[in-house]
Amino acid sequence: MIIKMSPQATELQIRHIVQRIEECGCQAKLIRGVENTVIGVVGNSNQHRNQLEALAVAPGVDEIIPVQHPFKLVSLQFHGERTVVDVRGIRVGGNESVVIAGPCSVESREQILETARAVKAAGAHMLRGGAYKPRTSPYDFQGLGVEALNLLREAREETGLPIVTEIMATEEVDLVSECADVLQVGARNMQNFPLLRRLAKAEKPILLKRSPAATVKEWLLAAEYLLAGGNPNVILCERGIKTFESELRNTLDLAGVALAKELSHLPVIVDPSHATGRRSLVPAASLAALAIGADGLIVEVHPCPERALSDGPQSLDLSGFSGLMEKLREPRTRAVAAGLP
Ligand code: PEP
Ligand code: MN
C-alpha cells in the first residue's frame, strides 16, 4: 500500500502517519518528492488493511493506493496455471467445451428422465435441474425439494450424467451434497457469505453464478471466500447482469467473461438462458460465449417449454437443444472456441 500525502501536509502530519503505520506492525518508507511526500507501507499490511485504509481521512493524506491483490487465491497472476475442475471425469476448464443441460426445475419423473435421456443423446456432459428454486415471488413454484433430489439421482443412475443442482441454504448442504455432483450457488446468493463459508468446507465442486448486480471484482471476491475456506473446485458462471435494456431478461456480459478469465485461473462458463430470457437468442449467445473464451455452457432445456413450471420462455425444447449441440460440433465453431483463426 502506498500513502500519498498532500502537498500541504505538515511534518507533524507525516510523522503521525508513520507512527500509525508502525502501530500496525509495518514499516514506513518515505519518498520525499518536490511537491508530495509518498509513504510506502512495507510488511504484512493485509492484516491491518482496514486500519491502514482508514488513514485516507487522516489530516494531510491525499490518497491511498493499494498495491496488494484483493483476490490472491483466485488470481491467475498468483496461481500461474489454469484450474481444471474434475466432475466425475468431466474436465471443466480443459481443452473441450463442457455443456450442462436440463430443465430449470425438476417437475416430475417423466420430465426429468425424458430430458436427461435426450440431452445425453445430444451430447451434453452434465444434467442440471433445480430442486430448491429461488423464485422472485413466494407464490411461484418453489421446487420439489427432496423428491426432486431423488429423481435427479435416478436420472444419473440411468444416464451416467453428473448432476448440477442449486443449494440455497446452509442447513441443506449435507442433504443436497448427497445427490449433487456440483453445487450451484444461484445469482441471488452470490454474496450470501454464511453459505459461501459453509460451501468452502463442502466436498463438492461449486458452480458460482454471478449476481446480476455484481461487478466482476465482487464476483471474484465471492469465489475467494470459497478458495480461502478450503474449496479449490470452483466454476464461475456468467448469467447476465442488470442494465437499462428492458427487452431482455438480463444483459450477457461477454467482456466480463473474458475479463474473469484474464484475472482468474478458474474456469468460466456461461448461462445463455438466464442471460437472454429468450429461447430464440440462446444459440447465438452460446456461440458468442464460446468464441470469447468461455469454458462451457449451462443451458435450460425442457421437453415441452410451454408447460414448464419455471423459465419456459427461455428453455430450448429437445430438438432445439440437439440442433445447438450439432452447431457446437461444427469444425468452424470448435476452431473459434479453441481460439484458432
Ligand atoms: C437457475 O439456474 O435456474 C437460476 C435460478 O439461475 P440464476 O441464479 O442465475 O437466476
Ligand atoms: Mn431457471
XYZ file of C-alpha atoms and ligand atoms in Angstrom:
352
model
C 0.000 0.000 0.000
C 1.214 3.491 -0.840
C 0.064 6.592 1.032
C 0.350 9.821 -0.939
C 0.453 12.923 1.272
C -0.994 16.196 0.029
C 1.422 18.998 -0.999
C 0.267 20.964 2.093
C 0.914 18.102 4.542
C 2.937 19.254 7.557
C 5.891 17.378 9.082
C 3.704 16.619 12.080
C 1.033 15.029 9.869
C 3.654 12.961 8.031
C 5.125 11.799 11.355
C 1.648 10.851 12.574
C 1.077 8.612 9.524
C 4.474 6.955 10.006
C 3.551 6.287 13.635
C 0.179 4.754 12.686
C 1.871 2.503 10.100
C 4.326 1.293 12.751
C 1.492 0.711 15.227
C 0.018 -1.615 12.600
C 3.218 -3.659 12.640
C 4.511 -2.380 9.286
C 7.432 -0.238 8.227
C 7.113 3.164 6.571
C 9.422 4.098 3.688
C 9.368 7.792 2.917
C 9.994 9.217 -0.534
C 10.168 12.999 -0.474
C 9.325 14.498 -3.868
C 9.381 18.169 -4.853
C 5.668 18.587 -4.159
C 4.435 15.465 -2.405
C 5.760 13.036 0.126
C 4.856 9.443 -0.613
C 4.940 6.752 2.079
C 5.339 3.104 1.141
C 3.902 0.598 3.626
C 6.144 -2.446 3.866
C 5.202 -5.651 5.713
C 2.018 -7.615 6.112
C -0.340 -4.702 5.529
C -3.200 -7.133 4.814
C -3.616 -7.943 8.495
C -4.346 -4.313 9.323
C -5.715 -3.345 5.906
C -8.884 -1.731 7.260
C -6.988 0.417 9.797
C -4.443 1.463 7.177
C -7.173 2.256 4.632
C -8.909 4.437 7.224
C -5.866 6.723 7.102
C -7.408 8.104 3.891
C -9.291 10.524 6.161
C -6.291 11.430 8.363
C -5.159 15.069 8.074
C -2.631 15.642 5.283
C -3.390 12.408 3.374
C -4.259 12.849 -0.282
C -4.766 9.289 -1.476
C -4.224 5.652 -0.555
C -3.125 3.402 -3.398
C -3.468 -0.348 -2.756
C -0.787 -2.477 -4.366
C -1.843 -5.847 -2.987
C -4.173 -8.062 -4.934
C -7.687 -8.190 -3.428
C -8.290 -11.792 -4.546
C -4.952 -13.574 -4.365
C -6.160 -17.185 -4.375
C -8.473 -16.696 -7.330
C -5.965 -14.602 -9.257
C -4.283 -16.048 -12.359
C -1.245 -13.865 -11.719
C -0.534 -15.555 -8.369
C -1.569 -19.068 -9.340
C 0.141 -19.338 -12.699
C -1.727 -22.182 -14.326
C -5.426 -22.528 -15.092
C -7.587 -24.697 -12.866
C -9.427 -27.653 -14.336
C -12.361 -28.806 -12.196
C -12.909 -32.539 -12.484
C -16.513 -33.674 -12.108
C -16.666 -37.478 -12.282
C -14.097 -37.403 -15.075
C -15.603 -34.407 -16.946
C -12.933 -31.718 -17.106
C -14.307 -28.185 -16.800
C -11.677 -25.707 -17.947
C -9.786 -28.256 -20.076
C -9.488 -28.225 -23.848
C -13.082 -29.218 -24.597
C -16.148 -27.045 -24.005
C -18.455 -28.588 -21.410
C -22.226 -28.417 -21.780
C -24.586 -28.728 -18.803
C -28.224 -29.022 -19.831
C -31.605 -29.678 -18.280
C -34.741 -28.053 -17.007
C -34.890 -25.012 -14.784
C -36.831 -27.099 -12.224
C -37.309 -30.818 -11.765
C -41.087 -31.169 -12.188
C -41.824 -34.882 -12.484
C -40.169 -38.249 -13.045
C -41.202 -38.308 -16.712
C -39.991 -34.758 -17.338
C -36.518 -35.180 -15.839
C -35.893 -38.666 -17.246
C -37.041 -37.710 -20.738
C -34.844 -34.602 -20.640
C -31.855 -36.476 -19.235
C -32.046 -39.143 -21.962
C -32.431 -36.543 -24.714
C -29.634 -34.217 -23.587
C -27.329 -37.197 -23.100
C -28.109 -38.425 -26.618
C -27.448 -34.935 -27.972
C -24.004 -34.884 -26.330
C -24.469 -32.952 -23.046
C -21.857 -33.674 -20.378
C -23.921 -32.991 -17.231
C -27.554 -32.683 -16.218
C -28.950 -29.605 -14.480
C -32.255 -29.377 -12.616
C -33.460 -27.296 -9.706
C -34.867 -28.991 -6.615
C -34.875 -25.854 -4.448
C -35.837 -22.820 -6.514
C -35.098 -19.188 -5.672
C -38.242 -17.568 -7.078
C -38.894 -13.847 -7.114
C -42.473 -14.381 -5.906
C -43.379 -16.607 -2.941
C -46.456 -17.726 -4.922
C -44.381 -19.236 -7.751
C -43.368 -22.910 -7.933
C -40.667 -23.411 -5.295
C -39.290 -26.784 -6.437
C -39.976 -30.366 -5.367
C -37.166 -30.474 -2.792
C -36.152 -33.955 -1.633
C -38.405 -35.634 -4.210
C -36.509 -33.784 -6.960
C -33.151 -34.844 -5.485
C -34.252 -38.491 -5.660
C -35.380 -38.065 -9.259
C -32.044 -36.476 -10.178
C -30.279 -39.444 -8.614
C -32.364 -41.799 -10.720
C -31.571 -39.776 -13.857
C -27.835 -40.034 -13.092
C -28.075 -43.764 -12.491
C -29.726 -44.259 -15.853
C -27.689 -41.854 -17.994
C -24.404 -41.511 -16.105
C -24.673 -37.737 -16.359
C -23.306 -35.890 -13.311
C -25.874 -33.697 -11.545
C -25.736 -29.911 -11.103
C -28.342 -28.532 -8.708
C -28.817 -25.374 -6.698
C -28.144 -25.056 -2.990
C -29.958 -22.203 -1.256
C -29.430 -22.690 2.472
C -26.613 -23.751 4.790
C -28.916 -26.286 6.515
C -29.412 -28.110 3.194
C -25.745 -28.521 2.261
C -25.385 -32.091 3.582
C -28.659 -33.253 2.073
C -28.066 -31.725 -1.374
C -24.395 -32.810 -1.402
C -25.525 -36.443 -1.097
C -27.137 -36.150 -4.528
C -25.322 -33.375 -6.370
C -22.012 -33.687 -8.179
C -21.807 -29.895 -8.465
C -23.486 -27.472 -6.053
C -24.842 -24.407 -7.818
C -24.843 -21.104 -5.944
C -27.566 -19.054 -7.582
C -27.167 -15.458 -8.659
C -29.206 -14.235 -5.703
C -26.881 -15.982 -3.258
C -23.542 -14.908 -4.697
C -22.911 -12.725 -1.661
C -24.587 -14.969 0.915
C -21.397 -15.130 2.958
C -22.530 -17.717 5.553
C -23.482 -20.013 2.632
C -20.143 -19.414 0.881
C -18.254 -20.138 4.110
C -20.177 -23.381 4.576
C -19.647 -24.428 0.938
C -15.938 -23.790 1.307
C -15.985 -26.859 3.577
C -18.144 -28.965 1.237
C -16.535 -31.843 -0.604
C -18.217 -30.962 -3.897
C -17.275 -28.517 -6.675
C -19.198 -25.237 -6.687
C -20.781 -23.503 -9.675
C -20.769 -19.861 -8.600
C -23.188 -17.713 -10.566
C -22.532 -14.012 -10.891
C -25.137 -11.806 -9.271
C -26.944 -9.590 -11.825
C -25.840 -6.606 -9.748
C -22.228 -7.606 -9.108
C -19.059 -6.321 -10.694
C -16.519 -8.847 -11.911
C -14.361 -7.941 -8.901
C -17.214 -8.674 -6.450
C -17.843 -11.981 -8.219
C -14.178 -12.972 -7.915
C -14.149 -11.927 -4.255
C -17.130 -14.231 -3.662
C -15.061 -17.029 -5.242
C -12.162 -16.022 -2.980
C -14.365 -16.929 0.032
C -14.653 -20.490 -1.307
C -10.952 -20.885 -2.019
C -9.870 -19.194 1.208
C -12.133 -21.553 3.164
C -10.589 -24.625 1.532
C -12.580 -25.483 -1.613
C -10.412 -25.083 -4.728
C -13.017 -26.547 -7.108
C -14.934 -23.502 -8.263
C -16.527 -22.909 -11.656
C -17.592 -19.320 -12.350
C -20.815 -18.734 -14.303
C -21.871 -15.512 -16.027
C -25.685 -15.406 -16.308
C -26.404 -11.840 -17.355
C -26.433 -8.588 -15.437
C -28.957 -5.786 -14.998
C -28.670 -2.901 -17.433
C -31.153 -0.337 -18.819
C -32.129 -2.795 -21.583
C -35.717 -3.822 -20.978
C -36.373 -6.174 -23.915
C -34.067 -8.828 -22.486
C -34.293 -10.514 -19.115
C -30.647 -9.614 -18.454
C -27.641 -8.467 -20.464
C -24.977 -11.069 -21.243
C -21.684 -9.530 -20.186
C -19.349 -11.205 -22.662
C -16.445 -8.882 -21.943
C -16.940 -9.747 -18.260
C -16.353 -13.397 -19.176
C -13.115 -12.500 -20.953
C -12.094 -10.303 -18.019
C -12.831 -13.027 -15.462
C -10.640 -15.403 -17.488
C -7.892 -12.806 -17.720
C -7.932 -12.126 -13.973
C -8.601 -15.609 -12.652
C -7.364 -19.167 -13.180
C -10.842 -20.584 -12.507
C -12.959 -21.964 -15.362
C -15.752 -19.676 -16.538
C -18.953 -20.892 -18.154
C -21.971 -19.001 -19.490
C -25.706 -19.418 -18.920
C -27.278 -18.112 -22.145
C -30.798 -18.945 -20.917
C -30.990 -16.569 -17.945
C -28.698 -14.103 -19.703
C -31.216 -13.549 -22.503
C -34.552 -14.835 -21.223
C -35.477 -15.758 -24.787
C -35.249 -19.154 -26.362
C -34.575 -17.673 -29.837
C -31.382 -15.974 -28.615
C -29.903 -18.939 -26.750
C -27.966 -20.458 -29.710
C -26.383 -17.131 -30.748
C -25.476 -16.276 -27.145
C -23.981 -19.766 -26.708
C -21.749 -19.427 -29.761
C -20.672 -15.943 -28.726
C -19.808 -17.201 -25.235
C -17.543 -19.936 -26.592
C -15.969 -17.543 -29.087
C -14.979 -15.138 -26.310
C -13.342 -17.912 -24.328
C -15.971 -19.444 -22.053
C -15.127 -22.990 -20.961
C -18.679 -24.202 -21.389
C -22.385 -23.556 -21.121
C -25.289 -24.273 -18.801
C -28.475 -24.326 -20.854
C -32.121 -24.740 -19.828
C -33.904 -27.497 -21.755
C -37.477 -28.736 -21.316
C -39.401 -31.423 -23.246
C -42.354 -29.041 -23.532
C -41.336 -25.462 -22.668
C -44.931 -24.221 -22.921
C -45.806 -26.408 -19.934
C -42.722 -25.572 -17.844
C -43.343 -24.554 -14.237
C -40.416 -22.132 -14.382
C -38.463 -20.369 -17.118
C -40.331 -21.921 -20.079
C -39.799 -18.917 -22.407
C -36.026 -19.271 -22.209
C -35.901 -23.069 -22.391
C -34.908 -24.905 -25.545
C -37.042 -27.900 -26.462
C -35.322 -31.228 -27.057
C -34.830 -30.763 -30.791
C -33.708 -27.166 -30.278
C -31.042 -28.441 -27.906
C -29.824 -31.153 -30.237
C -29.645 -28.525 -33.011
C -27.474 -26.356 -30.768
C -25.185 -29.292 -29.970
C -24.779 -30.043 -33.678
C -23.810 -26.434 -34.241
C -21.254 -26.640 -31.427
C -19.716 -29.706 -33.045
C -19.143 -27.973 -36.401
C -15.403 -27.681 -37.113
C -15.693 -23.905 -37.536
C -17.346 -23.446 -34.110
C -14.808 -25.741 -32.455
C -11.939 -23.833 -34.034
C -13.291 -20.486 -32.831
C -13.887 -21.893 -29.338
C -10.319 -23.209 -29.285
C -9.078 -19.713 -30.159
C -7.832 -20.731 -33.623
C -8.096 -18.273 -36.530
C -31.401 -21.233 -12.440
O -30.307 -21.681 -12.818
O -32.492 -21.764 -12.698
C -31.411 -19.950 -11.706
C -32.346 -19.664 -10.812
O -30.399 -19.172 -12.085
P -29.911 -17.741 -11.519
O -29.491 -17.976 -10.102
O -28.769 -17.392 -12.425
O -31.063 -16.781 -11.647
Mn -34.102 -21.002 -14.378
